[in-house]
Amino acid sequence: MKAKNIYLLLIIIMLMVSACQQEKRTASIPISELKEKVDAFVKVKLSSDLSHLSANEQKLIPILIEIAGIMEDIYWKEAYGNKKELFKSFENQALKDFAKINYGPWERLNGNTSYINEFSEKPAGAQFYPEDMTKEEFELFDSPNKSSLYTILRRDKDGKLITIPYHEYFKNETNKASSLLIKAAGYAEDQGLKKYLELRAEALLSDEYYESDIAWMEMRNNNIDFVVGPIENYEDGLYGYKAAHEAFVLIKDKQWSKLLDRFSSLLPDLQKTLPVDKEYKKEIPGSDSDIGVYDVIYYGGDCNAGSKTIAINLPNDEKVQTKKGTRKLQLKNSMQYKFDKILFPISEILVADEQLKHVKFDAFFENTMFHEVAHGLGIKNTINGKGTVRKALKEQYSALEEGKADIVGLYMVSQLNDMGELPEKVMMDNYVTMLAGLFRSSRFGVSSAHGKANMVKFYYFKERGAIIKDPQTGKYRVDFNKMTEAMNSLAKEILTIQGNGDYDSAKRMIEDSGYIRADLQKDLDLIAKQGIPKDLVFEQGLNSLGL
Ligand code: ZN
């Protein structure tokens, strides 16, 4: 045997030995605690009624799910790296389960701390940049593509930074996904969907998403929807530049879509009924609805990591937004799962027994839907020449606008009810379910605009006796008449502050009550102690759909 061959043989043997001795990775917290963390994500089977789909539409679904699986593979590479090798290094099932939920060895709902001994902190830039790259090095790097949403940064053989476009870096995956999109387009009966799938297939090969985003905005009559590609940039914690891959396979809820069209056409009339002086409602709201209701049948990649989205608002490209606006997709089956597994169990702990019957999914869904619709009511411009409401209220704007959407949304339900548009509606359901919803969202704190708005509402209602805590049982109940009064007066207050561009009052409102006080915190601790799940994890795919 020649010397060269012996060397080769030696190298092969060494490689084989090292593969067998692959290091085992272990949890840095007790396994019992790890199991509790896994159990905080309650498992649900993701499904929907597909019986109304045509034969061709039924054939589309498995192809879209296959593409979503490819987005999943790419996302693993972006978030962590080599998934296969990671899972091989685990001997414990809880470790495998938790790594699957978190897409890596860091706990997403706990500040990305590592729960595995062999890993320290998560790199802020995930795998979008070399792990050893400093911010200084990035600033000094002279490249027109370094901040692109669609490039990866790596080092060349001399250690210098280079950019690689996604369609090159993930070439195998994007080529495959692209050809599957073309195949899917062949089965698409709706012309809008067909065009979008074809343009998206091109986009994955060039990283130019504009045309396909426009086509997505123009889809109207599709039964199936498909969000796919590099989309949100939260995974890049370093700069927030890089978009992470994901996919949602969606089925349109025809019945709700029809209802929404009806409500949209009523918006100008509803605007006139708002409980505020005339000048604060003088703008005429658009009646073209951009809100749709869908069931999700597959979450792939970014959107499946950690906490699960129940609403989508896309596209993110401002050029597309200026030209076409955005579409808001409400994910009804996921909301139902969250209601059943999280919201109702919370209500059992904190809502008075005799009012528990009013905590209903339909009310939860209406409250959420009309929140979105209500963003379109009120006014966008101040009435006293201070410019737009957004500009006048500065950093207080978002919290106040979310508060407006909540309260005016609730008001809309009551108005539509009075107009006979919502048959057999019991308004008390919406009130009590809203209260239960407040407890659910307060668990996530008040760092978001939504969180602050929730607390403003909670204390506003409490101070006016619209919600009352029983000192004996520790449970809360709603006073129907006082709640109706409080709803009207809070709507009036917020709409007036917005119309006046009254920054000081907005600030006072948020600062005075936009936080969790000790008494409520105790209630939230009670929920935590009872082991109510924090979020969902999906059993999904063709089996779950019965295909
Ligand atoms: Zn909102």
PDB file of N, CA and C and ligand atoms in Angstrom, residues 371-372 375 401-402 405 450, ligand 1:
ATOM      1  N   HIS A 371     -61.319  44.246  17.230  1.00  0.00           N
ATOM      2  CA  HIS A 371     -60.140  45.049  17.573  1.00  0.00           C
ATOM      3  C   HIS A 371     -59.464  45.481  16.267  1.00  0.00           C
ATOM      4  N   GLU A 372     -59.271  44.525  15.376  1.00  0.00           N
ATOM      5  CA  GLU A 372     -58.595  44.829  14.101  1.00  0.00           C
ATOM      6  C   GLU A 372     -59.413  45.806  13.266  1.00  0.00           C
ATOM      7  N   HIS A 375     -59.329  49.530  14.362  1.00  0.00           N
ATOM      8  CA  HIS A 375     -58.176  50.382  14.034  1.00  0.00           C
ATOM      9  C   HIS A 375     -58.554  51.375  12.935  1.00  0.00           C
ATOM     10  N   GLU A 401     -53.415  53.801  20.696  1.00  0.00           N
ATOM     11  CA  GLU A 401     -54.098  53.265  19.523  1.00  0.00           C
ATOM     12  C   GLU A 401     -54.557  51.822  19.783  1.00  0.00           C
ATOM     13  N   GLU A 402     -53.748  51.029  20.474  1.00  0.00           N
ATOM     14  CA  GLU A 402     -54.167  49.665  20.810  1.00  0.00           C
ATOM     15  C   GLU A 402     -55.352  49.711  21.773  1.00  0.00           C
ATOM     16  N   ALA A 405     -58.413  50.544  19.798  1.00  0.00           N
ATOM     17  CA  ALA A 405     -58.908  49.408  19.008  1.00  0.00           C
ATOM     18  C   ALA A 405     -59.672  48.431  19.899  1.00  0.00           C
ATOM     19  N   HIS A 450     -49.616  46.801  23.548  1.00  0.00           N
ATOM     20  CA  HIS A 450     -50.814  46.060  23.904  1.00  0.00           C
ATOM     21  C   HIS A 450     -50.917  45.826  25.409  1.00  0.00           C
TER      22      HIS A 450
HETATM   23 ZN    ZN B   1     -54.030  46.344  17.339  1.00  0.00          ZN
END
